[in-house]
mmCIF file of C-alpha atoms and ligand atoms in Angstrom:
data_model
loop_
_atom_site.group_PDB
_atom_site.id
_atom_site.type_symbol
_atom_site.label_atom_id
_atom_site.label_comp_id
_atom_site.label_asym_id
_atom_site.label_seq_id
_atom_site.Cartn_x
_atom_site.Cartn_y
_atom_site.Cartn_z
ATOM 1 C CA MET A 1 -8.526 49.921 -49.850
ATOM 2 C CA GLU A 2 -11.596 51.521 -48.222
ATOM 3 C CA THR A 3 -14.035 49.241 -46.415
ATOM 4 C CA VAL A 4 -17.662 49.274 -47.525
ATOM 5 C CA LEU A 5 -20.868 48.011 -45.978
ATOM 6 C CA ILE A 6 -23.492 47.351 -48.626
ATOM 7 C CA ALA A 7 -27.032 47.570 -47.219
ATOM 8 C CA ILE A 8 -29.732 45.727 -49.142
ATOM 9 C CA LEU A 9 -33.447 45.630 -48.329
ATOM 10 C CA VAL A 10 -35.364 42.933 -50.163
ATOM 11 C CA ARG A 11 -39.089 42.538 -50.531
ATOM 12 C CA ASN A 12 -40.786 40.592 -53.324
ATOM 13 C CA LYS A 13 -37.808 40.893 -55.614
ATOM 14 C CA GLY A 14 -37.272 37.214 -56.446
ATOM 15 C CA HIS A 15 -37.396 38.130 -60.136
ATOM 16 C CA THR A 16 -34.753 40.892 -60.044
ATOM 17 C CA LEU A 17 -32.451 39.255 -57.484
ATOM 18 C CA PRO A 18 -30.782 36.796 -59.899
ATOM 19 C CA TYR A 19 -29.600 39.752 -61.992
ATOM 20 C CA PHE A 20 -28.959 42.057 -59.052
ATOM 21 C CA LEU A 21 -26.811 39.536 -57.209
ATOM 22 C CA SER A 22 -24.951 38.436 -60.332
ATOM 23 C CA TYR A 23 -23.935 42.019 -61.080
ATOM 24 C CA LEU A 24 -23.097 42.688 -57.431
ATOM 25 C CA HIS A 25 -20.795 39.709 -57.372
ATOM 26 C CA LYS A 26 -18.977 40.861 -60.505
ATOM 27 C CA LEU A 27 -17.959 44.216 -59.015
ATOM 28 C CA ASP A 28 -14.262 44.805 -59.353
ATOM 29 C CA TYR A 29 -13.604 45.501 -55.659
ATOM 30 C CA PRO A 30 -11.906 43.248 -53.116
ATOM 31 C CA LYS A 31 -14.663 41.206 -51.495
ATOM 32 C CA ASP A 32 -12.752 41.025 -48.212
ATOM 33 C CA ARG A 33 -13.187 44.807 -48.004
ATOM 34 C CA ILE A 34 -16.979 44.474 -48.402
ATOM 35 C CA SER A 35 -19.518 43.539 -45.740
ATOM 36 C CA LEU A 36 -23.101 42.788 -46.628
ATOM 37 C CA TRP A 37 -26.092 43.803 -44.548
ATOM 38 C CA ILE A 38 -29.292 42.181 -45.827
ATOM 39 C CA ARG A 39 -32.841 42.310 -44.483
ATOM 40 C CA SER A 40 -35.853 40.606 -46.040
ATOM 41 C CA ASP A 41 -39.368 40.125 -44.682
ATOM 42 C CA HIS A 42 -43.044 40.095 -45.671
ATOM 43 C CA ASN A 43 -42.481 38.387 -49.007
ATOM 44 C CA ILE A 44 -45.091 36.637 -51.103
ATOM 45 C CA ASP A 45 -42.483 35.299 -53.510
ATOM 46 C CA ASP A 46 -39.225 33.319 -53.415
ATOM 47 C CA SER A 47 -36.935 36.243 -52.501
ATOM 48 C CA ILE A 48 -35.558 34.458 -49.451
ATOM 49 C CA ASP A 49 -34.855 31.226 -51.367
ATOM 50 C CA VAL A 50 -32.777 33.209 -53.857
ATOM 51 C CA LEU A 51 -30.897 35.040 -51.108
ATOM 52 C CA GLU A 52 -30.187 31.850 -49.152
ATOM 53 C CA LYS A 53 -28.908 29.985 -52.160
ATOM 54 C CA TRP A 54 -26.598 32.827 -53.117
ATOM 55 C CA LEU A 55 -25.378 33.489 -49.571
ATOM 56 C CA ASN A 56 -24.636 29.822 -48.938
ATOM 57 C CA ALA A 57 -22.411 29.751 -51.986
ATOM 58 C CA TYR A 58 -20.599 33.058 -51.620
ATOM 59 C CA LYS A 59 -20.857 34.577 -48.189
ATOM 60 C CA HIS A 60 -17.451 33.259 -47.101
ATOM 61 C CA LEU A 61 -15.828 35.481 -49.749
ATOM 62 C CA TYR A 62 -17.025 38.696 -48.130
ATOM 63 C CA HIS A 63 -15.547 40.313 -45.029
ATOM 64 C CA SER A 64 -18.777 39.596 -43.152
ATOM 65 C CA VAL A 65 -22.476 39.113 -43.781
ATOM 66 C CA HIS A 66 -25.232 40.333 -41.459
ATOM 67 C CA SER A 67 -28.484 38.942 -42.752
ATOM 68 C CA VAL A 68 -31.938 38.611 -41.239
ATOM 69 C CA LEU A 69 -34.298 36.730 -43.538
ATOM 70 C CA GLU A 70 -37.775 36.377 -42.062
ATOM 71 C CA ARG A 71 -40.127 33.907 -43.662
ATOM 72 C CA GLN A 72 -43.245 34.728 -41.690
ATOM 73 C CA GLY A 73 -45.626 37.546 -42.639
ATOM 74 C CA SER A 74 -46.815 38.558 -46.064
ATOM 75 C CA SER A 75 -48.248 42.044 -45.868
ATOM 76 C CA LEU A 76 -48.151 45.070 -43.605
ATOM 77 C CA ARG A 77 -51.215 46.731 -42.127
ATOM 78 C CA GLY A 78 -53.232 48.637 -44.728
ATOM 79 C CA GLU A 79 -51.295 47.394 -47.739
ATOM 80 C CA GLU A 80 -53.508 46.850 -50.785
ATOM 81 C CA GLY A 81 -50.875 45.346 -53.068
ATOM 82 C CA VAL A 82 -47.160 44.787 -53.570
ATOM 83 C CA ALA A 83 -46.644 48.295 -54.916
ATOM 84 C CA HIS A 84 -48.756 50.126 -52.338
ATOM 85 C CA TRP A 85 -46.909 52.308 -49.814
ATOM 86 C CA PRO A 86 -49.211 53.149 -46.911
ATOM 87 C CA LEU A 87 -47.742 54.874 -43.845
ATOM 88 C CA SER A 88 -47.176 51.498 -42.177
ATOM 89 C CA ARG A 89 -44.731 50.557 -44.906
ATOM 90 C CA TYR A 90 -42.617 53.688 -44.484
ATOM 91 C CA ARG A 91 -42.704 53.124 -40.729
ATOM 92 C CA HIS A 92 -41.414 49.600 -41.340
ATOM 93 C CA VAL A 93 -38.629 50.596 -43.719
ATOM 94 C CA ILE A 94 -37.322 53.645 -41.845
ATOM 95 C CA PRO A 95 -35.950 51.758 -38.787
ATOM 96 C CA LEU A 96 -34.383 49.177 -41.102
ATOM 97 C CA ARG A 97 -32.529 51.834 -43.061
ATOM 98 C CA GLU A 98 -31.590 53.556 -39.830
ATOM 99 C CA SER A 99 -30.242 50.299 -38.470
ATOM 100 C CA ALA A 100 -28.015 49.834 -41.543
ATOM 101 C CA LEU A 101 -26.664 53.333 -41.005
ATOM 102 C CA HIS A 102 -25.901 52.612 -37.336
ATOM 103 C CA THR A 103 -24.331 49.249 -38.105
ATOM 104 C CA ALA A 104 -22.043 50.809 -40.685
ATOM 105 C CA ARG A 105 -21.065 53.680 -38.378
ATOM 106 C CA TYR A 106 -20.153 51.461 -35.464
ATOM 107 C CA MET A 107 -18.350 48.750 -37.377
ATOM 108 C CA TRP A 108 -15.222 49.148 -39.419
ATOM 109 C CA ALA A 109 -16.877 50.610 -42.516
ATOM 110 C CA ASP A 110 -15.441 53.675 -44.239
ATOM 111 C CA TYR A 111 -18.416 53.751 -46.583
ATOM 112 C CA LEU A 112 -22.041 52.721 -46.529
ATOM 113 C CA TRP A 113 -23.547 51.853 -49.891
ATOM 114 C CA VAL A 114 -27.336 51.762 -49.680
ATOM 115 C CA LEU A 115 -28.336 49.718 -52.693
ATOM 116 C CA ASP A 116 -31.816 48.676 -53.792
ATOM 117 C CA CYS A 117 -32.194 45.278 -55.397
ATOM 118 C CA ASP A 118 -34.040 46.545 -58.452
ATOM 119 C CA VAL A 119 -30.805 48.284 -59.443
ATOM 120 C CA PHE A 120 -28.406 46.583 -61.840
ATOM 121 C CA ILE A 121 -24.859 47.846 -61.522
ATOM 122 C CA THR A 122 -23.656 46.737 -64.943
ATOM 123 C CA ASN A 123 -20.326 48.568 -64.778
ATOM 124 C CA PRO A 124 -17.969 46.537 -62.578
ATOM 125 C CA ASN A 125 -15.825 49.619 -61.850
ATOM 126 C CA THR A 126 -18.708 51.504 -60.256
ATOM 127 C CA LEU A 127 -17.767 51.130 -56.599
ATOM 128 C CA LYS A 128 -14.064 51.804 -57.167
ATOM 129 C CA GLU A 129 -14.882 54.791 -59.315
ATOM 130 C CA LEU A 130 -17.364 56.311 -56.860
ATOM 131 C CA VAL A 131 -14.962 55.871 -53.936
ATOM 132 C CA ARG A 132 -12.208 57.498 -55.986
ATOM 133 C CA LYS A 133 -14.356 60.602 -56.515
ATOM 134 C CA LYS A 134 -14.264 61.450 -52.787
ATOM 135 C CA PHE A 135 -17.740 62.950 -52.403
ATOM 136 C CA PRO A 136 -19.520 62.739 -49.025
ATOM 137 C CA ILE A 137 -22.693 61.381 -50.683
ATOM 138 C CA VAL A 138 -22.590 60.184 -54.258
ATOM 139 C CA ALA A 139 -24.821 58.193 -56.574
ATOM 140 C CA PRO A 140 -24.252 56.810 -60.041
ATOM 141 C CA ALA A 141 -26.917 58.116 -62.440
ATOM 142 C CA LEU A 142 -28.968 55.060 -63.353
ATOM 143 C CA ARG A 143 -30.855 54.546 -66.589
ATOM 144 C CA SER A 144 -34.336 53.136 -66.873
ATOM 145 C CA ASP A 145 -36.509 52.490 -69.912
ATOM 146 C CA GLY A 146 -38.101 55.904 -69.508
ATOM 147 C CA LEU A 147 -37.553 59.280 -67.903
ATOM 148 C CA TYR A 148 -37.253 57.772 -64.440
ATOM 149 C CA SER A 149 -33.942 57.777 -62.618
ATOM 150 C CA ASN A 150 -32.503 57.746 -59.119
ATOM 151 C CA PHE A 151 -31.887 61.475 -58.758
ATOM 152 C CA TRP A 152 -33.912 64.667 -58.736
ATOM 153 C CA CYS A 153 -32.737 68.056 -59.903
ATOM 154 C CA GLY A 154 -35.516 69.914 -58.112
ATOM 155 C CA MET A 155 -37.463 69.533 -54.888
ATOM 156 C CA SER A 156 -40.767 71.319 -54.307
ATOM 157 C CA ASN A 157 -41.566 73.344 -51.193
ATOM 158 C CA GLU A 158 -43.477 70.288 -49.979
ATOM 159 C CA PHE A 159 -40.288 68.244 -50.487
ATOM 160 C CA TYR A 160 -41.575 66.238 -53.452
ATOM 161 C CA TYR A 161 -40.158 65.710 -56.923
ATOM 162 C CA MET A 162 -40.022 68.728 -59.161
ATOM 163 C CA ARG A 163 -38.920 68.554 -62.777
ATOM 164 C CA THR A 164 -36.384 71.184 -63.787
ATOM 165 C CA GLU A 165 -34.514 72.046 -66.989
ATOM 166 C CA ASP A 166 -31.316 70.401 -65.739
ATOM 167 C CA TYR A 167 -32.871 66.969 -65.468
ATOM 168 C CA GLY A 168 -33.093 65.940 -69.148
ATOM 169 C CA PRO A 169 -29.520 66.825 -70.173
ATOM 170 C CA ILE A 170 -28.075 64.986 -67.143
ATOM 171 C CA LEU A 171 -30.328 61.969 -67.657
ATOM 172 C CA ASN A 172 -29.476 61.755 -71.370
ATOM 173 C CA ARG A 173 -25.781 62.484 -70.745
ATOM 174 C CA LYS A 174 -25.825 65.588 -72.932
ATOM 175 C CA LYS A 175 -24.064 67.099 -69.918
ATOM 176 C CA LYS A 176 -21.536 64.717 -68.390
ATOM 177 C CA GLY A 177 -19.830 64.858 -65.032
ATOM 178 C CA CYS A 178 -20.846 65.058 -61.378
ATOM 179 C CA PHE A 179 -23.589 67.386 -60.233
ATOM 180 C CA SER A 180 -24.962 68.625 -56.905
ATOM 181 C CA VAL A 181 -28.636 67.705 -56.682
ATOM 182 C CA PRO A 182 -31.311 67.821 -53.960
ATOM 183 C CA MET A 183 -32.002 64.075 -54.076
ATOM 184 C CA VAL A 184 -30.282 60.803 -54.847
ATOM 185 C CA HIS A 185 -31.715 57.413 -53.931
ATOM 186 C CA SER A 186 -31.667 53.673 -54.739
ATOM 187 C CA SER A 187 -27.877 53.534 -54.968
ATOM 188 C CA VAL A 188 -26.231 55.935 -52.550
ATOM 189 C CA LEU A 189 -22.643 55.810 -51.329
ATOM 190 C CA ILE A 190 -21.941 57.673 -48.062
ATOM 191 C CA ASP A 191 -18.462 58.480 -46.773
ATOM 192 C CA LEU A 192 -18.817 57.836 -43.049
ATOM 193 C CA ARG A 193 -15.336 59.165 -42.276
ATOM 194 C CA ILE A 194 -16.654 62.690 -42.837
ATOM 195 C CA LYS A 195 -17.783 64.018 -39.462
ATOM 196 C CA ALA A 196 -20.817 65.896 -40.813
ATOM 197 C CA THR A 197 -22.344 62.584 -41.959
ATOM 198 C CA ASP A 198 -22.860 61.666 -38.284
ATOM 199 C CA ASN A 199 -26.102 63.650 -38.375
ATOM 200 C CA LEU A 200 -27.574 61.920 -41.413
ATOM 201 C CA THR A 201 -30.812 60.068 -40.734
ATOM 202 C CA TYR A 202 -33.769 58.401 -42.417
ATOM 203 C CA ASP A 203 -36.028 58.984 -39.445
ATOM 204 C CA PRO A 204 -38.264 62.093 -39.488
ATOM 205 C CA GLN A 205 -38.535 61.958 -35.697
ATOM 206 C CA THR A 206 -34.770 62.170 -35.287
ATOM 207 C CA LEU A 207 -34.332 65.080 -37.662
ATOM 208 C CA ARG A 208 -34.868 68.307 -35.746
ATOM 209 C CA GLY A 209 -36.689 71.014 -37.692
ATOM 210 C CA TYR A 210 -37.983 68.583 -40.344
ATOM 211 C CA SER A 211 -41.532 69.212 -41.496
ATOM 212 C CA GLY A 212 -41.711 66.929 -44.532
ATOM 213 C CA PRO A 213 -43.563 63.667 -45.104
ATOM 214 C CA VAL A 214 -42.861 60.350 -43.357
ATOM 215 C CA ASP A 215 -40.604 59.045 -46.117
ATOM 216 C CA ASP A 216 -37.150 57.542 -45.737
ATOM 217 C CA ILE A 217 -35.475 59.030 -48.797
ATOM 218 C CA ILE A 218 -36.939 62.519 -48.443
ATOM 219 C CA THR A 219 -35.928 62.652 -44.785
ATOM 220 C CA PHE A 220 -32.442 61.491 -45.689
ATOM 221 C CA ALA A 221 -32.083 64.120 -48.413
ATOM 222 C CA ARG A 222 -33.256 66.843 -46.057
ATOM 223 C CA SER A 223 -30.891 65.651 -43.336
ATOM 224 C CA ALA A 224 -28.008 65.926 -45.789
ATOM 225 C CA ASN A 225 -29.036 69.420 -46.766
ATOM 226 C CA MET A 226 -29.493 70.487 -43.148
ATOM 227 C CA SER A 227 -26.048 69.087 -42.314
ATOM 228 C CA GLY A 228 -24.546 71.133 -45.149
ATOM 229 C CA ILE A 229 -23.667 68.035 -47.187
ATOM 230 C CA ASN A 230 -24.100 67.998 -50.942
ATOM 231 C CA MET A 231 -25.688 65.075 -52.676
ATOM 232 C CA THR A 232 -23.882 64.350 -55.912
ATOM 233 C CA VAL A 233 -24.927 62.365 -58.950
ATOM 234 C CA CYS A 234 -22.388 61.255 -61.563
ATOM 235 C CA ASN A 235 -23.086 60.319 -65.160
ATOM 236 C CA ASP A 236 -19.532 60.443 -66.510
ATOM 237 C CA GLU A 237 -19.771 56.693 -67.164
ATOM 238 C CA ILE A 238 -22.709 54.369 -67.741
ATOM 239 C CA TYR A 239 -22.856 52.744 -64.333
ATOM 240 C CA GLY A 240 -26.105 50.842 -64.288
ATOM 241 C CA TYR A 241 -29.866 50.618 -64.601
ATOM 242 C CA VAL A 242 -32.901 50.921 -62.366
ATOM 243 C CA MET A 243 -36.394 49.481 -62.659
ATOM 244 C CA VAL A 244 -39.252 51.971 -62.904
ATOM 245 C CA PRO A 245 -41.298 51.474 -59.697
ATOM 246 C CA LEU A 246 -44.731 49.933 -60.082
ATOM 247 C CA GLU A 247 -47.813 52.109 -59.660
ATOM 248 C CA LYS A 248 -49.953 51.502 -56.617
ATOM 249 C CA ASP A 249 -52.416 49.108 -58.260
ATOM 250 C CA ASP A 250 -49.998 47.268 -60.549
ATOM 251 C CA PRO A 251 -49.853 43.506 -59.988
ATOM 252 C CA ILE A 252 -46.466 41.888 -59.329
ATOM 253 C CA HIS A 253 -46.327 40.135 -62.724
ATOM 254 C CA TYR A 254 -46.286 43.548 -64.393
ATOM 255 C CA ASP A 255 -42.803 43.907 -62.938
ATOM 256 C CA LEU A 256 -41.676 41.007 -65.145
ATOM 257 C CA ILE A 257 -42.602 43.057 -68.193
ATOM 258 C CA GLN A 258 -40.704 46.039 -66.780
ATOM 259 C CA LEU A 259 -37.744 43.750 -66.154
ATOM 260 C CA ARG A 260 -37.776 42.544 -69.747
ATOM 261 C CA ASN A 261 -37.963 46.123 -71.004
ATOM 262 C CA LEU A 262 -35.012 47.079 -68.847
ATOM 263 C CA LYS A 263 -33.017 44.109 -70.142
ATOM 264 C CA LEU A 264 -33.650 45.373 -73.674
ATOM 265 C CA GLU A 265 -32.409 48.775 -72.543
ATOM 266 C CA ILE A 266 -29.235 47.212 -71.145
ATOM 267 C CA LEU A 267 -28.620 45.588 -74.554
ATOM 268 C CA ILE A 268 -28.362 49.012 -76.203
ATOM 269 C CA ASP A 269 -25.020 49.832 -74.605
ATOM 270 C CA GLY A 270 -23.597 46.560 -73.464
ATOM 271 C CA PRO A 271 -23.634 42.788 -73.395
ATOM 272 C CA PRO A 272 -26.802 40.904 -72.427
ATOM 273 C CA PRO A 273 -27.414 40.570 -68.689
ATOM 274 C CA GLU A 274 -25.963 37.319 -67.417
ATOM 275 C CA VAL A 275 -27.247 35.345 -64.483
ATOM 276 C CA ASP A 276 -24.931 33.309 -62.280
ATOM 277 C CA PRO A 277 -25.669 29.638 -63.210
ATOM 278 C CA LEU A 278 -26.392 29.070 -59.535
ATOM 279 C CA LEU A 279 -29.440 31.363 -59.775
ATOM 280 C CA GLU A 280 -30.724 30.395 -63.212
ATOM 281 C CA GLN A 281 -33.519 28.310 -61.690
ATOM 282 C CA PHE A 282 -35.044 31.512 -60.281
ATOM 283 C CA VAL A 283 -35.210 33.436 -63.555
ATOM 284 C CA ARG A 284 -38.806 34.104 -64.549
ATOM 285 C CA GLU A 285 -40.217 35.208 -67.848
ATOM 286 C CA ALA A 286 -42.864 37.769 -68.657
ATOM 287 C CA HIS A 287 -45.926 36.080 -70.133
ATOM 288 C CA GLU A 288 -47.656 38.193 -72.697
ATOM 289 C CA PRO A 289 -49.787 37.278 -75.701
ATOM 290 C CA PRO A 290 -47.620 36.918 -78.824
ATOM 291 C CA ILE A 291 -47.383 39.874 -81.185
ATOM 292 C CA PRO A 292 -50.036 39.216 -83.892
ATOM 293 C CA VAL A 293 -47.891 39.184 -87.027
ATOM 294 C CA ASN A 294 -47.238 36.211 -89.327
ATOM 295 C CA LYS A 295 -43.585 36.739 -89.991
ATOM 296 C CA THR A 296 -40.820 39.123 -88.983
ATOM 297 C CA PHE A 297 -37.700 39.846 -91.005
ATOM 298 C CA MET A 298 -34.488 41.631 -90.206
ATOM 299 C CA ILE A 299 -32.278 43.095 -92.898
ATOM 300 C CA ASN A 300 -28.700 43.563 -91.767
ATOM 301 C CA LEU A 301 -25.348 44.289 -93.341
ATOM 302 C CA ARG A 302 -22.823 41.508 -92.847
ATOM 303 C CA ARG A 303 -20.173 44.066 -91.993
ATOM 304 C CA ARG A 304 -22.183 45.250 -88.966
ATOM 305 C CA PRO A 305 -22.088 42.098 -86.808
ATOM 306 C CA ASP A 306 -22.388 44.284 -83.666
ATOM 307 C CA ARG A 307 -25.844 45.457 -84.709
ATOM 308 C CA ARG A 308 -26.819 41.970 -85.796
ATOM 309 C CA THR A 309 -25.836 40.500 -82.438
ATOM 310 C CA ARG A 310 -27.642 43.206 -80.507
ATOM 311 C CA MET A 311 -30.832 42.666 -82.497
ATOM 312 C CA LEU A 312 -30.621 38.864 -82.211
ATOM 313 C CA ASN A 313 -30.204 39.224 -78.462
ATOM 314 C CA SER A 314 -33.244 41.497 -78.349
ATOM 315 C CA PHE A 315 -35.337 39.047 -80.400
ATOM 316 C CA GLU A 316 -34.355 36.267 -78.062
ATOM 317 C CA GLU A 317 -35.406 38.365 -75.096
ATOM 318 C CA LEU A 318 -38.733 39.066 -76.827
ATOM 319 C CA ARG A 319 -39.124 35.388 -77.847
ATOM 320 C CA LEU A 320 -39.580 36.607 -81.391
ATOM 321 C CA GLU A 321 -38.780 34.347 -84.328
ATOM 322 C CA VAL A 322 -37.109 36.409 -86.957
ATOM 323 C CA GLU A 323 -35.635 35.605 -90.343
ATOM 324 C CA THR A 324 -32.436 37.461 -91.060
ATOM 325 C CA ILE A 325 -31.662 38.586 -94.589
ATOM 326 C CA ASP A 326 -28.278 39.898 -95.637
ATOM 327 C CA ALA A 327 -28.556 43.386 -96.994
ATOM 328 C CA VAL A 328 -26.970 44.337 -100.303
ATOM 329 C CA ASP A 329 -23.922 46.307 -99.364
ATOM 330 C CA GLY A 330 -23.867 49.541 -101.374
ATOM 331 C CA ARG A 331 -20.222 50.090 -100.553
ATOM 332 C CA GLN A 332 -19.232 46.730 -101.988
ATOM 333 C CA VAL A 333 -21.268 47.290 -105.142
ATOM 334 C CA LEU A 334 -19.501 50.586 -105.587
ATOM 335 C CA GLU A 335 -16.093 49.007 -105.134
ATOM 336 C CA VAL A 336 -16.855 46.395 -107.734
ATOM 337 C CA ILE A 337 -17.932 49.065 -110.203
ATOM 338 C CA ILE A 338 -14.869 51.188 -109.490
ATOM 339 C CA SER A 339 -12.438 48.352 -109.962
ATOM 340 C CA TYR A 340 -14.244 47.387 -113.146
ATOM 341 C CA CYS A 341 -13.926 50.918 -114.490
ATOM 342 C CA LYS A 342 -10.274 51.026 -113.447
ATOM 343 C CA SER A 343 -9.532 47.885 -115.360
ATOM 344 C CA ARG A 344 -11.108 49.412 -118.454
ATOM 345 C CA GLU A 345 -9.538 52.824 -118.334
ATOM 346 C CA THR A 346 -6.296 54.229 -117.196
ATOM 347 C CA GLY A 347 -5.237 57.757 -116.519
ATOM 348 C CA LEU A 348 -7.995 58.588 -113.995
ATOM 349 C CA ASP A 349 -7.223 58.599 -110.281
ATOM 350 C CA GLU A 350 -9.500 56.949 -107.719
ATOM 351 C CA SER A 351 -11.512 60.015 -106.671
ATOM 352 C CA GLU A 352 -12.272 60.829 -110.283
ATOM 353 C CA HIS A 353 -13.424 57.255 -110.743
ATOM 354 C CA LYS A 354 -15.661 57.542 -107.713
ATOM 355 C CA LEU A 355 -17.229 60.733 -108.993
ATOM 356 C CA LYS A 356 -17.814 59.241 -112.397
ATOM 357 C CA VAL A 357 -19.424 56.185 -110.928
ATOM 358 C CA LEU A 358 -21.436 58.020 -108.288
ATOM 359 C CA GLU A 359 -22.959 60.546 -110.653
ATOM 360 C CA PRO A 360 -25.588 58.223 -112.122
ATOM 361 C CA ILE A 361 -26.295 56.769 -108.684
ATOM 362 C CA TYR A 362 -26.947 60.226 -107.192
ATOM 363 C CA LEU A 363 -29.148 61.070 -110.171
ATOM 364 C CA PHE A 364 -31.041 57.861 -109.628
HETATM 365 C C1 NAG B 401 -21.933 71.932 -52.919
HETATM 366 O O1 NAG B 401 -22.187 72.123 -54.283
HETATM 367 C C2 NAG B 401 -22.201 73.453 -54.689
HETATM 368 C C3 NAG B 401 -22.677 73.506 -56.129
HETATM 369 O O2 NAG B 401 -22.033 72.554 -56.907
HETATM 370 C C4 NAG B 401 -20.808 74.019 -54.497
HETATM 371 O O3 NAG B 401 -20.787 75.367 -54.906
HETATM 372 C C5 NAG B 401 -20.426 73.890 -53.039
HETATM 373 O O4 NAG B 401 -19.098 74.329 -52.847
HETATM 374 C C6 NAG B 401 -20.568 72.464 -52.559
HETATM 375 N N1 NAG B 401 -20.390 72.431 -51.116
HETATM 376 C C7 NAG B 401 -19.530 71.634 -50.508
HETATM 377 C C8 NAG B 401 -19.501 71.698 -49.027
HETATM 378 O O5 NAG B 401 -18.829 70.848 -51.125
HETATM 379 C C1 NAG B 402 -25.253 67.501 -35.534
HETATM 380 O O1 NAG B 402 -26.411 68.156 -35.041
HETATM 381 C C2 NAG B 402 -26.203 68.762 -33.797
HETATM 382 C C3 NAG B 402 -27.552 69.277 -33.316
HETATM 383 O O2 NAG B 402 -28.255 69.904 -34.359
HETATM 384 C C4 NAG B 402 -25.210 69.878 -33.952
HETATM 385 O O3 NAG B 402 -24.983 70.527 -32.696
HETATM 386 C C5 NAG B 402 -23.899 69.269 -34.449
HETATM 387 O O4 NAG B 402 -22.982 70.296 -34.708
HETATM 388 C C6 NAG B 402 -24.131 68.476 -35.710
HETATM 389 N N1 NAG B 402 -22.914 67.755 -36.016
HETATM 390 C C7 NAG B 402 -22.349 67.785 -37.210
HETATM 391 C C8 NAG B 402 -21.091 66.988 -37.327
HETATM 392 O O5 NAG B 402 -22.833 68.399 -38.152
HETATM 393 C C1 NAG B 403 -29.955 73.090 -49.184
HETATM 394 O O1 NAG B 403 -31.141 73.455 -49.845
HETATM 395 C C2 NAG B 403 -31.195 74.808 -50.262
HETATM 396 C C3 NAG B 403 -32.576 75.081 -50.789
HETATM 397 O O2 NAG B 403 -32.945 74.123 -51.738
HETATM 398 C C4 NAG B 403 -30.089 75.045 -51.258
HETATM 399 O O3 NAG B 403 -30.097 76.383 -51.694
HETATM 400 C C5 NAG B 403 -28.751 74.713 -50.647
HETATM 401 O O4 NAG B 403 -27.722 74.819 -51.624
HETATM 402 C C6 NAG B 403 -28.755 73.292 -50.111
HETATM 403 N N1 NAG B 403 -27.507 73.021 -49.436
HETATM 404 C C7 NAG B 403 -26.835 71.895 -49.626
HETATM 405 C C8 NAG B 403 -25.578 71.743 -48.880
HETATM 406 O O5 NAG B 403 -27.226 71.006 -50.361
#
């Protein structure tokens, strides 16, 4: 089984970490083939408490853990808020990413998985599946609660995001498979055994001939392109979800609302997100004024318990008190009428009965 170093940078993500770590831990991949590389600094929240609690309980299960958790420092020079990315912040992150890349190259790792902690890998087969695909650089297409995702289908001449016609169909899985794209980020698996990946870098100063912005992911994407390596995004399965990044002036509590919205999104296709009991104490709720209605009702057919459960889970997430009313099941009514008619008449077969019974209903 291939060895993987998972590199995780954490900053002010105490609210997403309980989910992130719970999903990470549930990956169906031998933990003794996984090493973790974790860096966290300049937090104003409890990120490090969450990491320490989780690491203390589980780190012995992994092949090795390289973690540096720094409690001092709260903001970088020029930062105006948690979601603000001045140059100093890129200059802080770039050497960290570069260091993960070097660590992975010079240790036993076959793969480096660069994974952001606002990504929820809900599909436990993700790592196995991505390794099996044998691409030099591959990312699972991640869903958000909007048009945001972790891949681009177009890059402008200035190396920024450019929307193209391919984006929508891949995002919405109208087209399914694996696609070459100019950018993947947030969850990127790199096959380090491929020689050409030796020249990959996050550092604009290392990349000869690079004229783009000081930005870790753009530099990395360009370095892949300049090394002749495709970046691939796969949407053949639903692999996971990603938080929409905050805008520059958004306060940190706005991220709790985004988190709740993403949890609702997760409920559409799968079971509710579960947090490891060990981390439950760190789960935080979005505080918003209640929706100003007196009473909410749900009408649901008894024979669709899947829908009922999904809606009840959503109401719970929204802290909404809802009264559920069983719908009148048209199909059952019809069956009762048909069997009644059958008992009265003979000589008609079932489809004729149905037609006879349906006629007045259609007219109505
Ligand atoms: C990169 O992707 C393109 C388009 O999918 C493909 O034609 C090409 O062969 C790929 N290159 C390599 C080196 O795999
Ligand atoms: C890496 O870059 C150097 C300098 O540009 C080049 O000579 C070398 O062939 C590249 N190596 C690979 C494996 O692409
Ligand atoms: C590199 O970028 C150019 C221009 O966008 C593109 O045509 C080419 O296919 C890319 N090569 C790889 C290997 O991604």
